[in-house]
Tab-separated table of C-alpha atoms in Angstrom:
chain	number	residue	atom	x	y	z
A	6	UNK	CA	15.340	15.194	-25.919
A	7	UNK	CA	15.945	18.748	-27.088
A	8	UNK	CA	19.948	19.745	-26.952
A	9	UNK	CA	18.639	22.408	-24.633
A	10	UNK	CA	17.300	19.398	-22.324
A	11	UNK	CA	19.854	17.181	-23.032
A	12	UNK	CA	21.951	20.507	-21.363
A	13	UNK	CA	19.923	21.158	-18.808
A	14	UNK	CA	19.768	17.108	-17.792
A	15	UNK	CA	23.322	16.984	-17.844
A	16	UNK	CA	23.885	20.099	-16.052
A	17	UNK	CA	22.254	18.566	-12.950
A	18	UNK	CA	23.425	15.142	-13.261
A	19	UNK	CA	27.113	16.120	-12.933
A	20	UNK	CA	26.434	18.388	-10.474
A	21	UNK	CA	24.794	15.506	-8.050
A	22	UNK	CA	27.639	13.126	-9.590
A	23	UNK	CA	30.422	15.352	-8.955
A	24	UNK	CA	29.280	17.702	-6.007
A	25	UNK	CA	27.003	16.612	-4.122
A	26	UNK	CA	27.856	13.100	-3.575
A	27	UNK	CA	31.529	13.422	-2.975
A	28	UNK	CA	31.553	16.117	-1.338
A	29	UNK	CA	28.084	18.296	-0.453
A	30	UNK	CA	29.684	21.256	1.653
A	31	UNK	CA	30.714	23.693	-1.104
A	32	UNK	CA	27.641	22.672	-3.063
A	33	UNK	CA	24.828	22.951	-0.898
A	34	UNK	CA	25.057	26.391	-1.161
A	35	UNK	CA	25.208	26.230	-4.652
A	36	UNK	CA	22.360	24.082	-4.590
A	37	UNK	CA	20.092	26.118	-2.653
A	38	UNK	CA	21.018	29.171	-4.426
A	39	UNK	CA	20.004	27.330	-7.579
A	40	UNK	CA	16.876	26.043	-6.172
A	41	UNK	CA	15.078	29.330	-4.721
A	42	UNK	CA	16.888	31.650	-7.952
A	43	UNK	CA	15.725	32.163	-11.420
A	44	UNK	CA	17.626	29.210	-12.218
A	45	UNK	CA	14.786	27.278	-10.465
A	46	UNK	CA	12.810	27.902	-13.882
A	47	UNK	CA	15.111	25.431	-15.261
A	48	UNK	CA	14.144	22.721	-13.559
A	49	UNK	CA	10.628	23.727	-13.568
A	50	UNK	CA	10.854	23.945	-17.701
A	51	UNK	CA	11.991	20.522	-17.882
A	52	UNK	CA	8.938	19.218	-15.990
A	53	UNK	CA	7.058	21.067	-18.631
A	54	UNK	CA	9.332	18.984	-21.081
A	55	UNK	CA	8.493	16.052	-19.344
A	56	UNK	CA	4.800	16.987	-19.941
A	57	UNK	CA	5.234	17.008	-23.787
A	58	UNK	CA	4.345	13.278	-24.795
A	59	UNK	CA	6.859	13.677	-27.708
A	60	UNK	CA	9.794	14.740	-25.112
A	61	UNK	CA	8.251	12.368	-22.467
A	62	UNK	CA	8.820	9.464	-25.050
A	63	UNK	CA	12.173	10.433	-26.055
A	64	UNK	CA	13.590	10.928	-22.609
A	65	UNK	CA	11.919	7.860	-21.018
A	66	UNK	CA	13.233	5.795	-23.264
A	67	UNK	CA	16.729	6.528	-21.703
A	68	UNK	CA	15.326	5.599	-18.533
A	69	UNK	CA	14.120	1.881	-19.427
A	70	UNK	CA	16.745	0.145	-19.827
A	71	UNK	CA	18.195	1.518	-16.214
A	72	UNK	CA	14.741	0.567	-14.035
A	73	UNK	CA	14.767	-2.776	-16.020
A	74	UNK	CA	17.896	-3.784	-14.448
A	75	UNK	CA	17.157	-2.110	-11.173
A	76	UNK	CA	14.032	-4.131	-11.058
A	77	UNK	CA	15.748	-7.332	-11.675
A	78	UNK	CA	18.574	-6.503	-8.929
A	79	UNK	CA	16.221	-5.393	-6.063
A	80	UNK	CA	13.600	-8.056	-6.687
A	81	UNK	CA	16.081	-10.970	-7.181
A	82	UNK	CA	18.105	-9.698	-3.819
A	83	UNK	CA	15.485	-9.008	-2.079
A	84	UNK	CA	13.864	-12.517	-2.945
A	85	UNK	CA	16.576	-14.125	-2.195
A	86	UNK	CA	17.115	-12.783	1.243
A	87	UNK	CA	13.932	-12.700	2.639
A	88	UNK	CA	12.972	-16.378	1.632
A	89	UNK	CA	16.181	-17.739	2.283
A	90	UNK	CA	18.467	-16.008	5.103
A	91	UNK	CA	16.073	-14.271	7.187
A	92	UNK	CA	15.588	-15.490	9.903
A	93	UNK	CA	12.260	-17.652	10.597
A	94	UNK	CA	9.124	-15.945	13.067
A	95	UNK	CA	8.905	-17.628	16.288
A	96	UNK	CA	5.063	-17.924	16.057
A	97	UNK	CA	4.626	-17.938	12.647
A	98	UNK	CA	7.191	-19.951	11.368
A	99	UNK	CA	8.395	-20.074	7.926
A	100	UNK	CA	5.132	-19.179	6.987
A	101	UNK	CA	5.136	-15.264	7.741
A	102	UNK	CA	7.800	-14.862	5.216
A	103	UNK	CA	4.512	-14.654	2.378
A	104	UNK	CA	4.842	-11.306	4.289
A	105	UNK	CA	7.850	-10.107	1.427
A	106	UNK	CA	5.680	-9.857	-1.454
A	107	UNK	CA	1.968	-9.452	0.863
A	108	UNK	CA	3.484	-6.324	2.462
A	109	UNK	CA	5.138	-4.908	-0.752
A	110	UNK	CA	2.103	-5.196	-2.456
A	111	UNK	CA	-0.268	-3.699	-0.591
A	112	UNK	CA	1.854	-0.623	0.350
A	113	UNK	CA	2.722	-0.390	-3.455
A	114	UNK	CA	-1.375	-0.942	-3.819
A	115	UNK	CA	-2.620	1.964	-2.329
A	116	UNK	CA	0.735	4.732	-3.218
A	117	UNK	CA	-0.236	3.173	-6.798
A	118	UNK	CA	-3.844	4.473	-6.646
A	119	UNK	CA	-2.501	7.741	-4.681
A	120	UNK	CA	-0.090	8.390	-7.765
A	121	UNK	CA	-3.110	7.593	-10.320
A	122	UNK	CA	-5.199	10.137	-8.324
A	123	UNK	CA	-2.862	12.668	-8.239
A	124	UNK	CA	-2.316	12.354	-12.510
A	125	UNK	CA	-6.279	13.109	-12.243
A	126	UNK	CA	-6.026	16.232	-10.303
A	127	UNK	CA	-3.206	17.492	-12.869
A	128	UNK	CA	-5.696	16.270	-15.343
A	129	UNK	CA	-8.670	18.258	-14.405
A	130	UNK	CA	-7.118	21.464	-12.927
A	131	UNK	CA	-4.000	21.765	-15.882
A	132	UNK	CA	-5.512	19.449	-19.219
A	133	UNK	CA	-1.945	18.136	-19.358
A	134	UNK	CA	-2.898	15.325	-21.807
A	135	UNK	CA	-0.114	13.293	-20.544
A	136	UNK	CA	-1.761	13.348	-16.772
A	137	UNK	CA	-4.888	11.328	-18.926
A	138	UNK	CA	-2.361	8.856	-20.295
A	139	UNK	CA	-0.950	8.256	-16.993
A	140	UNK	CA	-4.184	7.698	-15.057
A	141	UNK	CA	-5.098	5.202	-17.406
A	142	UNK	CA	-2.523	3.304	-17.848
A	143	UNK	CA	-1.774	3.139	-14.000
A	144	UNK	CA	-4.941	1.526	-13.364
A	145	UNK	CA	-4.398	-2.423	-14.799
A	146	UNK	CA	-1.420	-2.393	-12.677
A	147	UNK	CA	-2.937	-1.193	-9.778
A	148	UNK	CA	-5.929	-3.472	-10.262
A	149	UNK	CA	-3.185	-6.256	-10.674
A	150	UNK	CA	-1.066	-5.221	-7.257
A	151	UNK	CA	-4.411	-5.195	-5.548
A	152	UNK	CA	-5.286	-7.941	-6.495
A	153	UNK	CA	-2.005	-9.933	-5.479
A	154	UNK	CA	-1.872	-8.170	-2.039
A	155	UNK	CA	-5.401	-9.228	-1.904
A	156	UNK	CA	-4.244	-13.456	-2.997
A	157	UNK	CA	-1.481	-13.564	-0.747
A	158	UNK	CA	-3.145	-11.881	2.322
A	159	UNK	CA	-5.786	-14.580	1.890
A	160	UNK	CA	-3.378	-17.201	1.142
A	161	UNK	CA	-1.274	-16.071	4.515
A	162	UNK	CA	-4.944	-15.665	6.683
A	163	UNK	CA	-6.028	-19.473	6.297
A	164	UNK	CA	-2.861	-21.166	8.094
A	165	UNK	CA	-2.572	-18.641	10.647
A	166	UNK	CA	-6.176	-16.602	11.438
A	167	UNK	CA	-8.295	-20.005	10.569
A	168	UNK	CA	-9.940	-18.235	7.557
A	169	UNK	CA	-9.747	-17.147	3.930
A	170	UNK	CA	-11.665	-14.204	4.634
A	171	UNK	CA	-13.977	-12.097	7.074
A	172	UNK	CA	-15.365	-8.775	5.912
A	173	UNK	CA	-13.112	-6.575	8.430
A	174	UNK	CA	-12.531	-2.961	7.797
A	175	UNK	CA	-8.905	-3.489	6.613
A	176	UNK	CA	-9.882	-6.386	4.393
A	177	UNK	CA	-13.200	-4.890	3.134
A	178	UNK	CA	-11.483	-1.551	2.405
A	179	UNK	CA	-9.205	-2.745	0.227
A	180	UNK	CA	-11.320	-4.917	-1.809
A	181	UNK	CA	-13.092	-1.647	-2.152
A	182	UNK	CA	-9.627	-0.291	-3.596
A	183	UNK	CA	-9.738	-2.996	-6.078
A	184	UNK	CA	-12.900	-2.204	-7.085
A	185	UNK	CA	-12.142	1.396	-7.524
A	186	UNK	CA	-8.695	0.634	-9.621
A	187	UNK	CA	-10.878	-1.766	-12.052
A	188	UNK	CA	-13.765	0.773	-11.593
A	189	UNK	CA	-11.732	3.316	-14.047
A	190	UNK	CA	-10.775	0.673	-16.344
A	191	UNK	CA	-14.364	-0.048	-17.122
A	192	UNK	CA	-15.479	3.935	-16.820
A	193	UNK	CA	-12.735	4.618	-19.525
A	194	UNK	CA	-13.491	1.364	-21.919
A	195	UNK	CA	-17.351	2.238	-21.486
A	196	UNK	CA	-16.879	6.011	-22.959
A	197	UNK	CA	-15.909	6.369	-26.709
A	198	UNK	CA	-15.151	9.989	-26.393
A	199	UNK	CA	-11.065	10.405	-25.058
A	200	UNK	CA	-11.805	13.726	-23.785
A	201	UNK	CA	-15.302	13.006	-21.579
A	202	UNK	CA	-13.728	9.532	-20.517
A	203	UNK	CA	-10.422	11.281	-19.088
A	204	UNK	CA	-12.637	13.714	-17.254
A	205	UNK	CA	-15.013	11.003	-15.894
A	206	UNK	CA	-12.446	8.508	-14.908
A	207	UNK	CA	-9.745	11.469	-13.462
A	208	UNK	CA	-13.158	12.406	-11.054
A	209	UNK	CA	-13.698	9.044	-10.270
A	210	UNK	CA	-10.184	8.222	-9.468
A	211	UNK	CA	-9.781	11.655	-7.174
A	212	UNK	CA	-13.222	10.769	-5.199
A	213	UNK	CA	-11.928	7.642	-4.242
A	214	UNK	CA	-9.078	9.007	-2.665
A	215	UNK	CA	-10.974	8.955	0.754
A	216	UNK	CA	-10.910	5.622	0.626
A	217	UNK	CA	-7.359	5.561	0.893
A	218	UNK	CA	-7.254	6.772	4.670
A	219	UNK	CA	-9.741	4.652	5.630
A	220	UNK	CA	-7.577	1.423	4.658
A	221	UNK	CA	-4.369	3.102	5.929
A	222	UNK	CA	-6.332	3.671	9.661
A	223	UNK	CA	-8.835	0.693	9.598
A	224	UNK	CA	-7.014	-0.933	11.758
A	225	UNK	CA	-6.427	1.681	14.922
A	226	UNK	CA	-10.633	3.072	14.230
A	227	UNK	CA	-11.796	-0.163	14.587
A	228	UNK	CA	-11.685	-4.122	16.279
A	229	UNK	CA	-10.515	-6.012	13.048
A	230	UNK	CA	-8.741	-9.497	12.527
A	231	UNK	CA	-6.083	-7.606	10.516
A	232	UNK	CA	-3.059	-6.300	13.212
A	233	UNK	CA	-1.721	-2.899	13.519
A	234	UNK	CA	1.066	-2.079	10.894
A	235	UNK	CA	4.483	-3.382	11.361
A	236	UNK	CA	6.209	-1.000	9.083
A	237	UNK	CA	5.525	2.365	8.669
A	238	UNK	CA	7.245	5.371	7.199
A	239	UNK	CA	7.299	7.126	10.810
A	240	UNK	CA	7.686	4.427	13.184
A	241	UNK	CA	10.649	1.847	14.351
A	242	UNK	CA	9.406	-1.565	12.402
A	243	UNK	CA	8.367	-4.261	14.474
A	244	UNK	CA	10.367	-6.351	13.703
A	245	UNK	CA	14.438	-6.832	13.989
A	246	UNK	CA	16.906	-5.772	11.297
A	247	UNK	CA	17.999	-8.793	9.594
A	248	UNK	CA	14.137	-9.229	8.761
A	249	UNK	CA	12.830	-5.778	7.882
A	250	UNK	CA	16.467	-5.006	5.515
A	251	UNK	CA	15.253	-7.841	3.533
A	252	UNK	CA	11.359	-6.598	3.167
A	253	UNK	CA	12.684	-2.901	2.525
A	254	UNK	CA	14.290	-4.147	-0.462
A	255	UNK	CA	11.321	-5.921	-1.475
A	256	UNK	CA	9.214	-2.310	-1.296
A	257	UNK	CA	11.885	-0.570	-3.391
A	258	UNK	CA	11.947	-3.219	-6.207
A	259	UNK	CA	8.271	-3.395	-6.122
A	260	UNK	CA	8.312	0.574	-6.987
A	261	UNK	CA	10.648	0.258	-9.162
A	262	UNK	CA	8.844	-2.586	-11.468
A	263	UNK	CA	5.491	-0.045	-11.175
A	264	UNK	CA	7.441	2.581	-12.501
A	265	UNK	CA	9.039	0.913	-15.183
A	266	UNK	CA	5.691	-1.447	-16.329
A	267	UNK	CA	3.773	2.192	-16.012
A	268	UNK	CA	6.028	4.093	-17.995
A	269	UNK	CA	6.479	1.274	-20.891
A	270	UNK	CA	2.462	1.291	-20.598
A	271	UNK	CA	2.394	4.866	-21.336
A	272	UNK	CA	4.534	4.874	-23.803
A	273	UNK	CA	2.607	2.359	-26.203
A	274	UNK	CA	-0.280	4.386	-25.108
A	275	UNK	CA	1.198	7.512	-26.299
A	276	UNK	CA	2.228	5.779	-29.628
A	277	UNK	CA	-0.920	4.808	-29.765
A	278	UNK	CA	-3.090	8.019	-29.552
A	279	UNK	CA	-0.020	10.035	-31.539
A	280	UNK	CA	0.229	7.501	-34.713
A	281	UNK	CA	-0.792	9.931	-36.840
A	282	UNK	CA	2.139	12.302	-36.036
A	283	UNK	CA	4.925	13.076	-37.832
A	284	UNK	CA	6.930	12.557	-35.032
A	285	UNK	CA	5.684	8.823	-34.326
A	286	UNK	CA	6.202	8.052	-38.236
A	287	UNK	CA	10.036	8.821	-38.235
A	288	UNK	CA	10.214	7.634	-34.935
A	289	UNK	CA	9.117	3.855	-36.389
A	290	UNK	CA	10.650	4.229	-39.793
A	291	UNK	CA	14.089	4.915	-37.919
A	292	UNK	CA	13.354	2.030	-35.645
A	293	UNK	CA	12.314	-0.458	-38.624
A	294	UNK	CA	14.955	0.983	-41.087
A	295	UNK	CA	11.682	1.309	-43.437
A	296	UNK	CA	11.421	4.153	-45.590
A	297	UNK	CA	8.080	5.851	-45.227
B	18	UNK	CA	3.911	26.248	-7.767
B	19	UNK	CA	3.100	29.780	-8.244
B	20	UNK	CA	-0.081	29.254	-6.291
B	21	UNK	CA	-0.649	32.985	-6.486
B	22	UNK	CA	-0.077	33.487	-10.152
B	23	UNK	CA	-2.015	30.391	-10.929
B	24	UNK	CA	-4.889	31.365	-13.873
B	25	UNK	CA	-8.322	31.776	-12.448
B	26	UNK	CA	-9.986	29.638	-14.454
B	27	UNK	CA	-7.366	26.455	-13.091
B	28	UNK	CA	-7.930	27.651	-9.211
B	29	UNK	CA	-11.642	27.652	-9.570
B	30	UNK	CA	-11.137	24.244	-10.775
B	31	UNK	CA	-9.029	22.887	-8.156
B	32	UNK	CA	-11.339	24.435	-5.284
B	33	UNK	CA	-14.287	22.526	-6.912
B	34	UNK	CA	-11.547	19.303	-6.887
B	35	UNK	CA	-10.833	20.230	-3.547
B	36	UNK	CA	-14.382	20.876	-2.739
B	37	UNK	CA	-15.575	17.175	-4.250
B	38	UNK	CA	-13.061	15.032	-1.828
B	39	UNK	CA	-14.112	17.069	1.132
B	40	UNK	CA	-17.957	16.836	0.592
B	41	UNK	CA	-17.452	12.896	-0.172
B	42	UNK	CA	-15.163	12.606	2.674
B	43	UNK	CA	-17.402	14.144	5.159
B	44	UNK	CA	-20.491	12.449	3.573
B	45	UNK	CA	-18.871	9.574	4.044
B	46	UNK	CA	-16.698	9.924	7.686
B	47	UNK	CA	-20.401	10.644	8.841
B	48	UNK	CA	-21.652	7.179	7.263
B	49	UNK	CA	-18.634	5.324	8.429
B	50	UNK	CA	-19.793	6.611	12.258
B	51	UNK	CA	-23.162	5.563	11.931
B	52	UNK	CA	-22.468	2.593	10.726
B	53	UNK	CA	-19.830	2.300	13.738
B	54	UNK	CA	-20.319	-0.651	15.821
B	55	UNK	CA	-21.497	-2.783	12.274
B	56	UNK	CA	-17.780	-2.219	10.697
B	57	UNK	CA	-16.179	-3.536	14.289
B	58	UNK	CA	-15.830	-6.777	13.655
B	59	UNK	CA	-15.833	-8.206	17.298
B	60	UNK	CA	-17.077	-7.420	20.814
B	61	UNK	CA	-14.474	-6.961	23.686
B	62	UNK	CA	-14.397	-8.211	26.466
B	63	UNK	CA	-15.834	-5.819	28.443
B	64	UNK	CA	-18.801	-5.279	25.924
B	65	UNK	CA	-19.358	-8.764	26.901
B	66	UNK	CA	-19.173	-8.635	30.874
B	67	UNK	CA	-21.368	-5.260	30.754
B	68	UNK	CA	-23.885	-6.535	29.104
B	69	UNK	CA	-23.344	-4.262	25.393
B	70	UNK	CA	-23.266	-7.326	23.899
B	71	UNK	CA	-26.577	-8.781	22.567
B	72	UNK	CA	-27.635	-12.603	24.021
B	73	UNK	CA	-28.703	-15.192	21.557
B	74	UNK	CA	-27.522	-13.331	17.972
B	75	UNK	CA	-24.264	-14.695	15.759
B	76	UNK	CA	-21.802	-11.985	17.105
B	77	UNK	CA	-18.272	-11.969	16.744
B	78	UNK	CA	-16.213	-11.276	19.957
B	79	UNK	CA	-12.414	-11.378	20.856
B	80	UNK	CA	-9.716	-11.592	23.087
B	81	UNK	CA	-6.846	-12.423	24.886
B	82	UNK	CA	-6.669	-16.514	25.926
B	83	UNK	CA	-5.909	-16.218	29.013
B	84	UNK	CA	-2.855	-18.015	30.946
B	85	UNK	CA	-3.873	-21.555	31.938
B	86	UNK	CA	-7.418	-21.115	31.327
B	87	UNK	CA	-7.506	-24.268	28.532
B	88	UNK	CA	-9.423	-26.624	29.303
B	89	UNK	CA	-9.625	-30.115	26.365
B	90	UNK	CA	-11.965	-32.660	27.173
B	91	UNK	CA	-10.508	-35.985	26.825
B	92	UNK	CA	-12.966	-38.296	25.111
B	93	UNK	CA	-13.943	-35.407	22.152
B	94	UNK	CA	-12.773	-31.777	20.800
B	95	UNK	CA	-14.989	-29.735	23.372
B	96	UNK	CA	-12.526	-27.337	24.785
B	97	UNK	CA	-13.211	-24.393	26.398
B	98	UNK	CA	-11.392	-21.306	27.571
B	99	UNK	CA	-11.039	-18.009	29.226
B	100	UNK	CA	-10.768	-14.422	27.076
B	101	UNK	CA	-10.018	-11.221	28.753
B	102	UNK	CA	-8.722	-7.609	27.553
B	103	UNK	CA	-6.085	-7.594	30.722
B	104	UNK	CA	-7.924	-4.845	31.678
B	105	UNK	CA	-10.156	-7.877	34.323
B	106	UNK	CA	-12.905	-8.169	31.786
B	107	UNK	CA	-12.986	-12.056	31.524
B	108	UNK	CA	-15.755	-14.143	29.597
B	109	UNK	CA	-15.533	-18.059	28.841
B	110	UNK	CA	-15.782	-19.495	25.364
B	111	UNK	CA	-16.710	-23.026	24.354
B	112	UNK	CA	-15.988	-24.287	21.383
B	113	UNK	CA	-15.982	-27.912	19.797
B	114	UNK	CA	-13.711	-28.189	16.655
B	115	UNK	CA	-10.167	-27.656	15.579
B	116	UNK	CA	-8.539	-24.704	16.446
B	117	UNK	CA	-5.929	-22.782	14.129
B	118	UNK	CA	-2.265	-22.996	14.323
B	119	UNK	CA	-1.486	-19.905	16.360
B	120	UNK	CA	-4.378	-20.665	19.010
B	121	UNK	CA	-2.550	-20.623	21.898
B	122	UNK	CA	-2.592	-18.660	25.596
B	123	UNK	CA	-1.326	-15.502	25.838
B	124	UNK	CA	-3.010	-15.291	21.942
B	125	UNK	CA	-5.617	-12.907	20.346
B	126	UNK	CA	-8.760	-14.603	19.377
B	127	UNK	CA	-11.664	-13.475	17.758
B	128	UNK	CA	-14.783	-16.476	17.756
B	129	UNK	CA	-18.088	-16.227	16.111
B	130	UNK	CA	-21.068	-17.695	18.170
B	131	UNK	CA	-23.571	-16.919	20.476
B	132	UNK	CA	-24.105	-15.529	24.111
B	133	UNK	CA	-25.933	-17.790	26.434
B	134	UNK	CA	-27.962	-16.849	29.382
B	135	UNK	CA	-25.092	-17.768	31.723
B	136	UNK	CA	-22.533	-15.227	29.661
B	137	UNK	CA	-20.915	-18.017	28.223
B	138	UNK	CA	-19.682	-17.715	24.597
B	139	UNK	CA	-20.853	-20.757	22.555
B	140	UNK	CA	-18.271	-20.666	19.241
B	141	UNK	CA	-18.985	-21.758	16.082
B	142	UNK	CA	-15.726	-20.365	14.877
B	143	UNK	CA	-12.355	-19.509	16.458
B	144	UNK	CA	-10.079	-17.569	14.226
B	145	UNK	CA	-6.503	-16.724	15.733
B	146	UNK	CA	-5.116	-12.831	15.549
B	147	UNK	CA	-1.801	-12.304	15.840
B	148	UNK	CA	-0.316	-9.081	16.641
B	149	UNK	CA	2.141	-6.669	14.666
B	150	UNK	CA	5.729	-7.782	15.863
B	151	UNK	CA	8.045	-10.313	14.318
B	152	UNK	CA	11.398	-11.954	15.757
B	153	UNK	CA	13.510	-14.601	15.391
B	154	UNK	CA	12.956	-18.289	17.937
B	155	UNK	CA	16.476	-17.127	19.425
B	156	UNK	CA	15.447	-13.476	20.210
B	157	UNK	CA	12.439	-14.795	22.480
B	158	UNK	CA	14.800	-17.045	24.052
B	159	UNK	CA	16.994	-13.775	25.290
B	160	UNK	CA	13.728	-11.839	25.629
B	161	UNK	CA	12.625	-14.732	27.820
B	162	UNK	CA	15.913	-15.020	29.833
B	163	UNK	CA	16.161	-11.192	30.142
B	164	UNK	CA	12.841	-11.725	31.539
B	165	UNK	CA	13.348	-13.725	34.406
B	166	UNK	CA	16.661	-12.389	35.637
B	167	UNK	CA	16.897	-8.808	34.732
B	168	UNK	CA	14.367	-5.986	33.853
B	169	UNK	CA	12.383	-7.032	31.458
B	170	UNK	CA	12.600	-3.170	29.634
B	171	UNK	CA	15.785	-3.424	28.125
B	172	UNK	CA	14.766	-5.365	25.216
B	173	UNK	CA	16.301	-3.036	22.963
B	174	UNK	CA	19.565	-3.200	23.847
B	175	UNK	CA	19.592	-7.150	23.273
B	176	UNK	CA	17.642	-6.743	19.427
């Protein structure tokens, strides 16, 4: 990071730390005023920043070490609670708790292939090269998320629908989202050329984003096996409190761990397609205390 | 974003982006409705008392078991039982085999099988569905209490 970035950063972090936090009254003004001035440019330059894979590296690897712990804090606590102290279903049993890392997954599933689609719109309309990194490296994890909400959906249906599987449109639809996720991996491994496989795999990835409604409303457009959702960004959870804290938790460390698995992928990726920079070289001779 | 300042060359692009998802997504909303009645997975009841249903082919159809309609036989695993949509469409099912853990009255159900004749629903298959809501043993006890002596709508208050 720049010492003008490093300014800016701090700049805003102290404000939030300082302001807006302990007290957001006087500030909000401020804040606005900031937000819709010229001063809004400063913000918007560090997302350019953030585009640079050279900047992206160096201020990401700040970052790390923070979602790492966060990871391990939400995912342990949230573990923790909803296996052991919430409370059991009175159908289900102990059995519905499967429904901590089933749910998780498959809301992290389908925001994961929402987030790769959107790095292939910024791809295609604005050639950031960074976008291209992104979308590919999103893609094994959101294969691998799939997949698990996929396992443990499966794992939950036996005991208490009396199958491993039935080809309803929630089920079926997200297979389909597997397919698309491990789709791009194979469109960008098939295509030697980086520039023709970005653009193929960031149209692939955006066409598939009508699946995404489909899986989200599968369940209201048609008779499956699969209920209704019981947590929802808009609606009162089914559920009481002292079971859907626990799962909330679970969500947030889920997001966490995708952002910090994608952002260490995309940083060997970036390594990887930069070696030949001068940037890259002092970066590993300072890290290996090798002279070059 | 300065939509309005945005280069033409990058606008034209995202118009054909935005152009792509909404000719798939139409292409495919219209194959989706087509192909309607194949992605429901079950009949309701009332497909099955008017007749929508057709006799003799593997269909899937579901309901609600309802209250006391259980039936066992005693010397094998031939039970049978009545499915409805509270709405008063009502069809029997028969099925011989063991039943899943949440099978129960008052319980979705979805069984694979065949119409007969008679509009009786001869299962191969009876797979449970449980609905979206979660709670504790002890909150159904006060739901269930609430129930009987008070109104029955002030279930929120006691969560």
């Amino acid at each position: 990071m720049g010492v003008r970035g490093q300014r800016i950063f701090r700049g805003y972090f102290s404000l939030f730390i300082n302001g807006y936090i302990v007290n957001p009254a006087p500030y909000s003004a401020k804040l606005c005023c900031i937000v819709f001035s010229g001063k809004f440019n400063a913000v918007w330059k560090w997302f350019h920043k953030l585009g640079a894979p050279k900047s992206f590296f160096e201020m990401t690897g700040l970052w790390l070490p923070l979602l790492g712990v966060l990871t391990i804090l939400l995912l342990v606590t949230g573990m923790v609670w909803g296996l052991v102290f919430a409370p059991q279903d009175y159908q289900q049993g102990q059995a519905f708790r499967i429904m901590y890392i089933h749910v998780p997954a498959s809301i992290l599933a389908q925001s994961s292939y929402l987030m790769m689609a959107s790095a292939g719109v910024v791809f295609l309309v604005w050639k950031i090269k960074l976008a291209d990194v992104a979308l590919q490296c999103a893609a094994p994890i959101g294969a691998s998320i799939t997949f698990l909400a996929l396992i443990t959906g499966s794992i939950w249906g036996k005991p208490m629908w009396g199958t491993w599987w039935v080809w309803d449109a929630r089920l079926t639809s997200t297979l389909v989202l597997l397919f698309l996720f491990v789709g791009v991996m194979a469109l960008r491994s098939a295509m030697e050329n980086q520039a023709t496989a970005g653009r193929a795999t960031s149209i692939l990835a955006v066409v598939g984003l009508v699946n995404l409604p489909i899986i989200k409303f599968s369940v209201d457009w048609w008779n499956t096996l699969h209920q209704p959702a019981s947590f929802s960004l808009t609606e009162k959870p089914a559920m009481p409190a002292e079971m859907y804290q626990p799962l909330l938790v679970m969500v947030l460390g889920f997001y966490v761990f995708f952002f910090l698995i994608w952002i260490m992928r995309m940083r060997l990726e970036i390594l990887r397609r930069e070696h030949r920079t001068d940037w890259v070289r002092r970066w590993y001779a300072a890290r290996t205390q090798h002279a070059i | 974003m300065k939509f309005g300042k945005m280069k033409t060359q990058r606008r034209n692009r995202l118009f054909a982006l935005v152009f792509i998802v909404l000719g798939v997504g139409s292409a495919v909303t219209l194959a989706l409705n087509a192909l309607n009645e194949n992605i429901n997975l079950f009949y309701a009841p009332d497909q099955i008392v008017s007749g929508e249903a057709p006799v003799g082919q593997l269909i899937r159809a579901g309901g609600m078991v309802s209250n006391g309609s259980i039936e066992r036989s005693t010397t094998d695993l031939k039970v049978h039982f009545k499915v409805s949509d509270l709405n008063g469409s009502t069809f029997t099912i028969q099925y011989e085999g063991v039943l899943p853990d949440l099978f129960r009255e008052g319980q979705g159900v979805i069984a694979k099988g065949r119409l007969d004749a008679t509009g009786m629903f001869l299962a191969e298959e009876v797979l449970a569905k449980h609905d979206e809501n979660y709670m504790p043993p002890e909150v159904l006890g006060v739901l269930e209490k609430n129930a009987v002596t008070a109104h029955a709508d002030n279930q929120d208050s006691t969560l």
